[in-house]
PDB file of C-alpha atoms in Angstrom:
ATOM      1  CA  MET T   1      -2.765 -35.038  -6.507  1.00 69.00           C
ATOM      2  CA  THR T   2      -6.075 -33.357  -4.993  1.00 88.00           C
ATOM      3  CA  GLU T   3      -7.086 -30.348  -6.843  1.00 91.00           C
ATOM      4  CA  THR T   4      -6.861 -28.584  -3.149  1.00 92.00           C
ATOM      5  CA  ILE T   5      -3.174 -29.193  -3.804  1.00 92.00           C
ATOM      6  CA  ASN T   6      -3.148 -27.773  -6.905  1.00 92.00           C
ATOM      7  CA  ILE T   7      -5.005 -24.757  -6.106  1.00 95.00           C
ATOM      8  CA  PHE T   8      -2.692 -24.397  -2.860  1.00 95.00           C
ATOM      9  CA  ILE T   9       0.625 -24.857  -5.722  1.00 95.00           C
ATOM     10  CA  GLY T  10      -1.221 -22.561  -8.197  1.00 95.00           C
ATOM     11  CA  ILE T  11      -1.564 -20.026  -5.574  1.00 96.00           C
ATOM     12  CA  VAL T  12       1.726 -19.809  -4.938  1.00 96.00           C
ATOM     13  CA  VAL T  13       3.145 -19.326  -7.898  1.00 96.00           C
ATOM     14  CA  LEU T  14       0.684 -16.805  -8.978  1.00 97.00           C
ATOM     15  CA  LEU T  15       2.069 -14.512  -5.849  1.00 96.00           C
ATOM     16  CA  GLY T  16       5.756 -15.314  -6.984  1.00 96.00           C
ATOM     17  CA  SER T  17       4.377 -14.075 -10.375  1.00 96.00           C
ATOM     18  CA  LEU T  18       2.875 -11.130  -9.058  1.00 96.00           C
ATOM     19  CA  LEU T  19       6.400 -10.229  -6.323  1.00 94.00           C
ATOM     20  CA  SER T  20       8.224 -10.604  -9.838  1.00 94.00           C
ATOM     21  CA  LEU T  21       5.718  -8.380 -11.964  1.00 94.00           C
ATOM     22  CA  VAL T  22       6.055  -5.770  -8.816  1.00 93.00           C
ATOM     23  CA  THR T  23       9.736  -5.929  -9.254  1.00 92.00           C
ATOM     24  CA  THR T  24       9.827  -4.930 -12.878  1.00 93.00           C
ATOM     25  CA  ILE T  25       7.152  -1.857 -11.892  1.00 94.00           C
ATOM     26  CA  GLY T  26       9.986  -0.807  -9.460  1.00 91.00           C
ATOM     27  CA  LEU T  27      12.901  -1.606 -11.611  1.00 91.00           C
ATOM     28  CA  ILE T  28      11.451   0.756 -14.705  1.00 93.00           C
ATOM     29  CA  ARG T  29       9.324   3.482 -11.862  1.00 93.00           C
ATOM     30  CA  LEU T  30      11.436   4.225  -9.164  1.00 91.00           C
ATOM     31  CA  PRO T  31      13.453   7.695  -9.358  1.00 90.00           C
ATOM     32  CA  ASP T  32      17.355   5.945  -8.403  1.00 88.00           C
ATOM     33  CA  VAL T  33      19.927   3.385  -8.020  1.00 88.00           C
ATOM     34  CA  TYR T  34      19.169   2.654  -4.033  1.00 89.00           C
ATOM     35  CA  THR T  35      15.549   2.158  -4.598  1.00 88.00           C
ATOM     36  CA  ARG T  36      15.727  -0.019  -7.982  1.00 90.00           C
ATOM     37  CA  SER T  37      18.258  -1.912  -5.705  1.00 90.00           C
ATOM     38  CA  HIS T  38      15.496  -2.399  -3.239  1.00 88.00           C
ATOM     39  CA  ALA T  39      12.544  -3.683  -5.416  1.00 87.00           C
ATOM     40  CA  ALA T  40      15.251  -5.971  -7.035  1.00 87.00           C
ATOM     41  CA  SER T  41      16.593  -7.180  -3.773  1.00 89.00           C
ATOM     42  CA  LYS T  42      13.562  -7.680  -1.436  1.00 88.00           C
ATOM     43  CA  SER T  43      10.352  -8.335  -4.158  1.00 90.00           C
ATOM     44  CA  ALA T  44      12.359 -10.534  -7.189  1.00 90.00           C
ATOM     45  CA  THR T  45      13.834 -12.254  -3.793  1.00 92.00           C
ATOM     46  CA  LEU T  46      10.376 -13.411  -2.688  1.00 93.00           C
ATOM     47  CA  GLY T  47       9.079 -13.439  -5.859  1.00 94.00           C
ATOM     48  CA  VAL T  48      12.222 -16.697  -7.074  1.00 94.00           C
ATOM     49  CA  LEU T  49      11.360 -17.899  -3.791  1.00 94.00           C
ATOM     50  CA  LEU T  50       7.567 -18.646  -3.910  1.00 95.00           C
ATOM     51  CA  ILE T  51       8.326 -19.841  -7.891  1.00 96.00           C
ATOM     52  CA  LEU T  52      10.840 -22.501  -6.735  1.00 95.00           C
ATOM     53  CA  VAL T  53       8.837 -23.179  -3.699  1.00 95.00           C
ATOM     54  CA  GLY T  54       5.381 -24.033  -6.114  1.00 95.00           C
ATOM     55  CA  ALA T  55       8.183 -26.191  -8.433  1.00 95.00           C
ATOM     56  CA  LEU T  56       9.495 -27.760  -5.498  1.00 95.00           C
ATOM     57  CA  LEU T  57       5.829 -28.878  -4.368  1.00 95.00           C
ATOM     58  CA  TYR T  58       4.853 -29.890  -7.765  1.00 94.00           C
ATOM     59  CA  PHE T  59       7.685 -32.357  -8.374  1.00 93.00           C
ATOM     60  CA  TRP T  60       6.709 -33.158  -4.951  1.00 93.00           C
ATOM     61  CA  PHE T  61       2.875 -33.680  -4.960  1.00 92.00           C
ATOM     62  CA  ALA T  62       2.726 -34.525  -8.361  1.00 89.00           C
ATOM     63  CA  ASP T  63       5.630 -36.955  -9.467  1.00 90.00           C
ATOM     64  CA  ASN T  64       6.611 -38.354  -5.236  1.00 90.00           C
ATOM     65  CA  TYR T  65       9.755 -36.410  -6.797  1.00 91.00           C
ATOM     66  CA  PHE T  66      11.844 -34.365  -4.287  1.00 92.00           C
ATOM     67  CA  SER T  67      14.320 -31.976  -6.020  1.00 90.00           C
ATOM     68  CA  ALA T  68      17.305 -31.420  -3.898  1.00 93.00           C
ATOM     69  CA  ARG T  69      17.986 -29.077  -6.811  1.00 93.00           C
ATOM     70  CA  LEU T  70      14.836 -26.651  -6.527  1.00 93.00           C
ATOM     71  CA  VAL T  71      15.685 -26.412  -2.197  1.00 94.00           C
ATOM     72  CA  LEU T  72      20.109 -25.289  -3.389  1.00 95.00           C
ATOM     73  CA  GLY T  73      18.393 -22.863  -5.784  1.00 93.00           C
ATOM     74  CA  ILE T  74      16.410 -22.040  -3.101  1.00 93.00           C
ATOM     75  CA  VAL T  75      18.155 -21.449  -0.239  1.00 94.00           C
ATOM     76  CA  PHE T  76      21.140 -19.888  -2.744  1.00 93.00           C
ATOM     77  CA  VAL T  77      18.408 -17.225  -4.151  1.00 92.00           C
ATOM     78  CA  PHE T  78      17.696 -16.441  -0.176  1.00 91.00           C
ATOM     79  CA  ILE T  79      21.180 -16.034   0.610  1.00 92.00           C
ATOM     80  CA  THR T  80      23.181 -14.345  -2.500  1.00 92.00           C
ATOM     81  CA  ALA T  81      20.421 -12.210  -4.269  1.00 90.00           C
ATOM     82  CA  PRO T  82      19.697  -9.018  -0.716  1.00 90.00           C
ATOM     83  CA  VAL T  83      23.082  -9.480  -0.040  1.00 92.00           C
ATOM     84  CA  ALA T  84      23.678  -8.350  -3.823  1.00 91.00           C
ATOM     85  CA  GLY T  85      21.623  -5.873  -3.575  1.00 90.00           C
ATOM     86  CA  HIS T  86      22.938  -4.286  -0.371  1.00 89.00           C
ATOM     87  CA  LEU T  87      26.496  -4.736  -2.113  1.00 91.00           C
ATOM     88  CA  ILE T  88      26.014  -2.447  -5.141  1.00 90.00           C
ATOM     89  CA  SER T  89      23.742  -0.021  -2.970  1.00 88.00           C
ATOM     90  CA  ARG T  90      26.973   0.478  -1.056  1.00 87.00           C
ATOM     91  CA  ALA T  91      29.260   0.628  -4.000  1.00 88.00           C
ATOM     92  CA  ALA T  92      27.240   2.713  -5.418  1.00 88.00           C
ATOM     93  CA  TYR T  93      26.673   5.288  -2.854  1.00 87.00           C
ATOM     94  CA  TYR T  94      30.969   4.875  -2.275  1.00 84.00           C
ATOM     95  CA  THR T  95      31.600   5.733  -5.699  1.00 86.00           C
ATOM     96  CA  ASN T  96      28.956   9.146  -5.345  1.00 82.00           C
ATOM     97  CA  VAL T  97      26.353   8.034  -7.506  1.00 83.00           C
ATOM     98  CA  PRO T  98      23.516  10.713  -6.161  1.00 82.00           C
ATOM     99  CA  LEU T  99      20.955   9.903  -4.211  1.00 82.00           C
ATOM    100  CA  TRP T 100      17.404  10.973  -5.725  1.00 83.00           C
ATOM    101  CA  GLY T 101      16.749  14.218  -5.493  1.00 82.00           C
ATOM    102  CA  GLU T 102      13.450  14.475  -2.672  1.00 82.00           C
ATOM    103  CA  THR T 103      15.681  11.545  -0.498  1.00 79.00           C
ATOM    104  CA  VAL T 104      14.762  12.630   3.215  1.00 79.00           C
ATOM    105  CA  GLN T 105      17.299  10.733   4.779  1.00 78.00           C
ATOM    106  CA  ASP T 106      21.134   9.794   4.669  1.00 78.00           C
ATOM    107  CA  ASP T 107      22.659   7.462   7.030  1.00 77.00           C
ATOM    108  CA  LEU T 108      25.783   6.773   5.727  1.00 75.00           C
ATOM    109  CA  LYS T 109      26.723  10.398   5.279  1.00 76.00           C
ATOM    110  CA  THR T 110      27.553  10.864   8.609  1.00 74.00           C
ATOM    111  CA  LYS T 111      30.415   8.076   8.224  1.00 70.00           C
ATOM    112  CA  GLU T 112      33.641   8.637   6.913  1.00 67.00           C
ATOM    113  CA  ARG T 113      34.666   7.717   3.869  1.00 65.00           C
ATOM    114  CA  PRO T 114      37.655   6.325   3.166  1.00 62.00           C
ATOM    115  CA  LYS T 115      39.894   8.020   0.785  1.00 65.00           C
ATOM    116  CA  THR T 116      42.960   5.862  -0.721  1.00 70.00           C
ATOM    117  CA  LYS T 117      43.066   2.475  -1.317  1.00 71.00           C
ATOM    118  CA  LYS T 118      45.419   2.076   1.176  1.00 73.00           C
ATOM    119  CA  GLU T 119      42.535   3.596   4.007  1.00 70.00           C
ATOM    120  CA  VAL T 120      40.533   0.940   2.531  1.00 67.00           C
ATOM    121  CA  GLU T 121      43.121  -2.169   2.696  1.00 73.00           C
ATOM    122  CA  LYS T 122      43.502  -0.971   6.250  1.00 72.00           C
ATOM    123  CA  ARG T 123      40.478  -1.320   7.339  1.00 68.00           C
ATOM    124  CA  GLN T 124      39.892  -4.784   5.701  1.00 70.00           C
ATOM    125  CA  LYS T 125      43.058  -5.356   7.509  1.00 74.00           C
ATOM    126  CA  VAL T 126      41.398  -4.314  10.615  1.00 69.00           C
ATOM    127  CA  HIS T 127      38.148  -5.914  10.792  1.00 65.00           C
ATOM    128  CA  THR T 128      40.129  -9.770   9.275  1.00 69.00           C
ATOM    129  CA  GLU T 129      42.075  -9.569  12.473  1.00 69.00           C
ATOM    130  CA  ALA T 130      39.634  -8.837  14.748  1.00 61.00           C
TER     131      ALA T 130
END
């Protein structure tokens, strides 16, 4: 393995670590669940992806070992983390978790909320039939 590859892999892992640090700072400093969820889903996903790609490249070039587990981990994190963040935020909104006091835009405010469990089930049934 050449020094150039070592440096490249080191930079990729460092970028992932820095993005994970930004995520941590965002989780601590941001004011409400929605902005924290945004920080946790976006930058944490990219940070973890970069670290996993760095590990994949390291084992590939150092040991000539291509790890399918790392590739599956990358794909799994890339698919699930943003969706989970979105669903957590949506669940928080529909359970009336308040927005930050200085929030300027509420895109879901104009949408009609389901009021009863029957309405929720009826909407889900319509979506599955369509």
